Structure formats: structure tokens, C-alpha cells
Amino acid sequence: MAKSKANNTLSITDNRTGKQYDLPIENDTIKAMDLRQIKVKKDDFGMMSYDPAYSNTASCTSRVTFIDGDKGELMYRGYPIDVLAKKSNFLEVSYLLLNGKLPNKKEFNTFEGNIMNHTMIHENIKKFIDGFRYDAHPMGMLMSTVAALSTFYPESKDIFDEETRKIQIHRLIAKMPTLAAFAYRHSMGMPYAYPDNDLSYAGNFLNMLYKMTELKYKPDPIMEKAIDVLLILHADHEQNCSASAMRNVGSSHPDPYSATAASIAALYGPLHGGANEGVLQMLAEIGHKDNIPKAIKAAKNGEFRLMGFGHRVYKSYDPRATIIKDIAHDVFQVTGKNPYLDIALELERIALEDEYFVKRKLYPNVDFYSGLIYQSMGIPTEMFTVLFAIGRTPGWLAQWKELLLDPERRIARPRQVYLGDKNLKYVPMSKRK
Ligand code: ACO
């Protein structure tokens, strides 16, 4: 039976005053601004909600990505992730995220052509990359060269012009693999390999990473497919830390290169995209299956975090981790088994039986197995988060586009609960103790 409109409210009694307030409920949510009317004295500021780290605060409405963390479900624009990973490709998924529907053949060809036409970077960007130290982290190089793109495309500031917005979106999706691969080649002391637009998006990325003296690079189809699926799995994850960075920074209306650089910075952290790098470091430190109980004990004592385990939203197995486990199997057929796989499987088995992890619903997340695949493909650990960033770019841009077109959009500006001093008397330095 449909609920009557009058029942669709939340009644709050303020026991300080005995007053009752009826707040409208929409989509199982109350508006935090509706709390502001709750006051003790007329000139009070009014009540706010306190939610550090936004654990229970929806900051926007969205139609891009759906996650049910308890059921372990992930959908892009309504399509389950396992279906997309099986049947689609990364550029098709990018189109879907950005436009809200799957492209027909003609739309896909145009989109793919647009992306592949923008894979080259200005030669001066290459000079920036040359300027980095030999041991510069590729995420640092990626973050700063993406920010630098804003200076090459000053028209990108015209963010409310649909056509301008579209071109920058194409450029960003197209140039991320080039910047990433150039950063890699720089750190290896190797000459840059230019894009080959005859290849697929994933195939071209492998070309720019690995091409040596051959005239034409031929990607291994299993590797190409694995990279493509991994990019799909990373393409969006609703309002995570880096997407929120995109929306927060984007809300002040900079060009999308600057906002994407902010997302890359957020992704870099070890609690977010940097975790895949952390997993490999952790597995190397554990070194042998016999050392796992000691590692589990240390994690339970709070001495370290089991990298690749736990998630703010998933309280069951991360559906992406299941798909990644299958890809790992395919890739290891070509590359040989990653020596750390046995440690990872045993770690997972023990953790999933351990009361500490079971009670806290800590399961492997997307990062737990992805690093093993990248490592087997010969991709250095420092590049793992860079691959994540390439995959996440269409998601960030879909979130950015949705933000700009949202009539409720305003500059992001959270409140605080101020607990510090007020109106202190200024003591001159000579008189301070
Ligand atoms: N190892 C050991 N204990 C953990 C772990 C872990 N990986 N993750 C959470 N816990 C414990 C916490 O110590 C805490 O225990 P307590 O209740 O006894 O204090 C409890 O589980 C809840 O943890 P929170 O930190 O409150 O969970 P939160 O939602 O804030 O953090 C996060 C989520 C950051 C992902 C966390 O699980 C973590 O640090 N995991 C390791 C890093 C990682 O894999 N990050 C990748 C996330 S996926 C992604 O970004 C693509």
C-alpha cells in the first residue's frame, strides 16, 4: 500500500524545548538544512548534522553508479558490473558512464574515433616529463602533467559550453594512457613510444609501455583483454574519495584538467587507489605462507592494516575482486603463476575464517588481486595506481558532468563544529612564556 504523504515525515522532538518538528522524507533521506529550524533561542544558528568522513551523508543525487554494499552489487547506469566486464569494452563503458546509455554502432565508432584522435600530447608536455628525476613516482608525474594540460587548453575553462566540455572529456580519456606510459618510460630511462591508433585503447597502452625496436607492436590478446577488463572494473565507484574530490573541486568551476588532477591526488593515497601498491609490498614483506599467522595477529592488534582488505561501503565480497580473480587465472596461463598468489590465497582463506575479520565484515577489495596481475604482466608496482587512474577517468568525468548539470549544484562548503578558543587576548611575543 502506498504511504500517505503525511506519513512520509520524520518527527523530531527537541527535549531541550519540548518542540516537535516534522521533516519531510524523500528517498529515505531528510535534508540536513531542514534541521536548521531546530533552535533553543531565536538567534541560535540552528541544528546541524555532524558526520566526519561523510559516513551517512548523501552529498548529491546521482544516476551514474549504484552500489549495494551488503549484497556486493555494483552497477554502472543500471548494468551489473559482471555483465559489462564479460560483454563490453572499456570505451563502450566510458560512453555509457558519460551519456547514460549504451552506444549504438555509429555512436560507438564516433566516440572511439574521437578518443583515439586525441591520444597525442603536446611536445612541451613531454619536456615536463623529461624534467622529473629518474626516480619520480609516476603518480606524481601523472598528477602534475594532467594539471599542466589546463594551460595547453585555456578554452577548457568554458565548462558550461556542451561542445567544449565534450572535447576536454575526449582529451582526458585519450591522453591519460599516453601520460601514464610516458611517465613509465621516463622512469625506465627508455625513449617514449608514441600512440598507435590502429590498436585498441588497451592495446595502444601496452604499445606505449612495451614497444621496443619492432616497427609495429602486437599486443598479446590475453593481456589486452585483461587490461581492458581491469579498466572497466575501475571505471567508477560512485561517491568515493577521488570522485568526491572531483565534485568538491569541480564545484568551484575550474577546468576539468585541474579537477582531475585533484582526483588523482586523492586516489594516490594508500587508503584509496594506493592500496594496490600496498598489497604487493605487504605480500613481499610476509614473504612466505608460514609468516601469515604472524601478519594476521599484527593486523588484529592494530599494528598494521591488511592492505586490499576492507571497504567503507562493501560489507561483503567486493564483486570486482571476484572478476579479477578469474582474470588472474587467464593472465597467469600466459605469464606463469605469480609467486605471491599462494600467499594471497592463503591470507584470504585465513582472514575470511578469522573472527576479527568476520565480525568487522572485512573482505578482499578490488585491490587485493589486481596488483598480482599487473606484476605478472611486468608492470612495476609504482604504476599500479596509475592504471587505476586511467580506468577511473571516465567515472570522474561522468560525476563532474552530472554535477555541472545538476540544478541543486552550489560550491561545496561543509560546516564545522568549532571547539576552539574564542576572543583570546593577544600577548606580545616578548611577554609570552
Ligand atoms: N586490516 C585490519 N583491520 C581493518 C582493516 C584492514 N585492512 N580495515 C578496517 N579494519 C578494522 C579497523 O581497525 C576497525 O576496527 P575497530 O572497529 O576495532 O576499530 C574496523 O575494521 C573498521 O575500520 P574503519 O577504518 O573504521 O573503516 P573505514 O570504512 O573507515 O575504512 C578502508 C575503509 C579505508 C578501506 C579500510 O578498510 C582500510 O584501510 N583498508 C586497507 C586499505 C585498502 O585496501 N584500501 C582500498 C580500499 S578500495 C579502493 O579504494 C579502491
mmCIF file of N, CA and C and ligand atoms in Angstrom, residues 270-273 275 299 305-312 356-357 360 362 365-367 388, ligand 1:
data_model
loop_
_atom_site.group_PDB
_atom_site.id
_atom_site.type_symbol
_atom_site.label_atom_id
_atom_site.label_comp_id
_atom_site.label_asym_id
_atom_site.label_seq_id
_atom_site.Cartn_x
_atom_site.Cartn_y
_atom_site.Cartn_z
ATOM 1 N N PRO A 270 47.344 5.758 0.149
ATOM 2 C CA PRO A 270 47.332 4.307 0.370
ATOM 3 C C PRO A 270 45.992 3.760 0.873
ATOM 4 N N LEU A 271 45.113 4.622 1.384
ATOM 5 C CA LEU A 271 43.806 4.102 1.811
ATOM 6 C C LEU A 271 42.835 4.022 0.644
ATOM 7 N N HIS A 272 43.214 4.568 -0.503
ATOM 8 C CA HIS A 272 42.320 4.552 -1.679
ATOM 9 C C HIS A 272 43.057 3.772 -2.777
ATOM 10 N N GLY A 273 43.343 4.398 -3.908
ATOM 11 C CA GLY A 273 43.938 3.658 -5.030
ATOM 12 C C GLY A 273 45.341 3.166 -4.751
ATOM 13 N N ALA A 275 46.294 1.509 -2.468
ATOM 14 C CA ALA A 275 46.292 0.237 -1.742
ATOM 15 C C ALA A 275 46.836 -0.915 -2.597
ATOM 16 N N ALA A 299 47.837 -7.472 12.346
ATOM 17 C CA ALA A 299 46.717 -6.681 11.818
ATOM 18 C C ALA A 299 45.619 -6.564 12.877
ATOM 19 N N ARG A 305 47.579 -2.460 8.740
ATOM 20 C CA ARG A 305 46.315 -2.778 8.051
ATOM 21 C C ARG A 305 46.596 -3.813 6.984
ATOM 22 N N LEU A 306 45.735 -4.771 6.892
ATOM 23 C CA LEU A 306 45.852 -5.749 5.822
ATOM 24 C C LEU A 306 45.435 -5.037 4.534
ATOM 25 N N MET A 307 46.418 -4.683 3.718
ATOM 26 C CA MET A 307 46.101 -3.898 2.526
ATOM 27 C C MET A 307 45.263 -4.749 1.562
ATOM 28 N N GLY A 308 44.307 -4.101 0.883
ATOM 29 C CA GLY A 308 43.426 -4.826 -0.032
ATOM 30 C C GLY A 308 42.271 -5.487 0.698
ATOM 31 N N PHE A 309 42.142 -5.222 1.991
ATOM 32 C CA PHE A 309 41.025 -5.765 2.769
ATOM 33 C C PHE A 309 40.203 -4.626 3.343
ATOM 34 N N GLY A 310 38.894 -4.814 3.356
ATOM 35 C CA GLY A 310 38.015 -3.827 3.968
ATOM 36 C C GLY A 310 37.568 -2.785 2.969
ATOM 37 N N HIS A 311 36.419 -2.225 3.237
ATOM 38 C CA HIS A 311 35.870 -1.200 2.352
ATOM 39 C C HIS A 311 34.819 -0.419 3.110
ATOM 40 N N ARG A 312 34.765 0.889 2.874
ATOM 41 C CA ARG A 312 33.766 1.694 3.561
ATOM 42 C C ARG A 312 32.348 1.259 3.196
ATOM 43 N N TYR A 356 37.935 -11.810 13.921
ATOM 44 C CA TYR A 356 38.170 -10.354 13.835
ATOM 45 C C TYR A 356 37.660 -9.814 12.505
ATOM 46 N N PHE A 357 38.033 -10.502 11.415
ATOM 47 C CA PHE A 357 37.663 -10.015 10.071
ATOM 48 C C PHE A 357 36.186 -10.280 9.778
ATOM 49 N N ARG A 360 33.974 -7.752 11.608
ATOM 50 C CA ARG A 360 34.033 -6.403 11.022
ATOM 51 C C ARG A 360 33.682 -6.396 9.533
ATOM 52 N N LEU A 362 35.231 -7.648 6.946
ATOM 53 C CA LEU A 362 36.376 -7.223 6.132
ATOM 54 C C LEU A 362 36.660 -8.302 5.090
ATOM 55 N N ASN A 365 39.100 -6.452 -1.293
ATOM 56 C CA ASN A 365 38.530 -5.454 -2.196
ATOM 57 C C ASN A 365 39.229 -5.526 -3.555
ATOM 58 N N VAL A 366 38.873 -4.619 -4.442
ATOM 59 C CA VAL A 366 39.353 -4.650 -5.828
ATOM 60 C C VAL A 366 40.879 -4.698 -5.918
ATOM 61 N N ASP A 367 41.539 -4.124 -4.901
ATOM 62 C CA ASP A 367 42.993 -4.002 -4.978
ATOM 63 C C ASP A 367 43.732 -5.265 -4.580
ATOM 64 N N PHE A 388 44.929 2.401 -12.287
ATOM 65 C CA PHE A 388 43.645 2.669 -11.639
ATOM 66 C C PHE A 388 43.126 4.032 -12.129
HETATM 67 N N1 ACO B 1 43.073 -4.565 8.240
HETATM 68 C C1 ACO B 1 42.810 -4.693 9.571
HETATM 69 N N2 ACO B 1 41.779 -4.101 10.194
HETATM 70 C C2 ACO B 1 40.981 -3.323 9.448
HETATM 71 C C3 ACO B 1 41.178 -3.134 8.067
HETATM 72 C C4 ACO B 1 42.264 -3.789 7.476
HETATM 73 N N3 ACO B 1 42.512 -3.657 6.167
HETATM 74 N N4 ACO B 1 40.233 -2.300 7.565
HETATM 75 C C5 ACO B 1 39.456 -1.987 8.609
HETATM 76 N N5 ACO B 1 39.897 -2.583 9.737
HETATM 77 C C6 ACO B 1 39.263 -2.540 11.067
HETATM 78 C C7 ACO B 1 39.558 -1.209 11.749
HETATM 79 O O1 ACO B 1 40.731 -1.265 12.539
HETATM 80 C C8 ACO B 1 38.300 -1.032 12.564
HETATM 81 O O2 ACO B 1 38.370 -1.879 13.690
HETATM 82 P P1 ACO B 1 37.782 -1.367 15.103
HETATM 83 O O3 ACO B 1 36.301 -1.237 14.874
HETATM 84 O O4 ACO B 1 38.168 -2.437 16.073
HETATM 85 O O5 ACO B 1 38.446 -0.041 15.388
HETATM 86 C C9 ACO B 1 37.189 -1.596 11.677
HETATM 87 O O6 ACO B 1 37.849 -2.580 10.861
HETATM 88 C C10 ACO B 1 36.508 -0.550 10.795
HETATM 89 O O7 ACO B 1 37.521 0.134 10.061
HETATM 90 P P2 ACO B 1 37.455 1.642 9.620
HETATM 91 O O8 ACO B 1 38.851 2.163 9.459
HETATM 92 O O9 ACO B 1 36.548 2.399 10.546
HETATM 93 O O10 ACO B 1 36.744 1.516 8.218
HETATM 94 P P3 ACO B 1 36.659 2.648 7.118
HETATM 95 O O11 ACO B 1 35.383 2.426 6.431
HETATM 96 O O12 ACO B 1 36.935 3.987 7.704
HETATM 97 O O13 ACO B 1 37.895 2.306 6.175
HETATM 98 C C11 ACO B 1 39.206 1.400 4.454
HETATM 99 C C12 ACO B 1 37.782 1.643 4.981
HETATM 100 C C13 ACO B 1 39.977 2.718 4.416
HETATM 101 C C14 ACO B 1 39.130 0.852 3.040
HETATM 102 C C15 ACO B 1 39.906 0.389 5.409
HETATM 103 O O14 ACO B 1 39.216 -0.842 5.411
HETATM 104 C C16 ACO B 1 41.374 0.170 5.052
HETATM 105 O O15 ACO B 1 42.248 0.943 5.490
HETATM 106 N N6 ACO B 1 41.687 -0.904 4.233
HETATM 107 C C17 ACO B 1 43.043 -1.129 3.794
HETATM 108 C C18 ACO B 1 43.374 -0.211 2.637
HETATM 109 C C19 ACO B 1 42.660 -0.613 1.361
HETATM 110 O O16 ACO B 1 42.649 -1.769 0.978
HETATM 111 N N7 ACO B 1 42.102 0.386 0.684
HETATM 112 C C20 ACO B 1 41.461 0.195 -0.610
HETATM 113 C C21 ACO B 1 40.009 0.475 -0.487
HETATM 114 S S1 ACO B 1 39.230 0.100 -2.005
HETATM 115 C C22 ACO B 1 39.608 1.384 -3.018
HETATM 116 O O17 ACO B 1 39.832 2.478 -2.637
HETATM 117 C C23 ACO B 1 39.685 1.082 -4.375
#
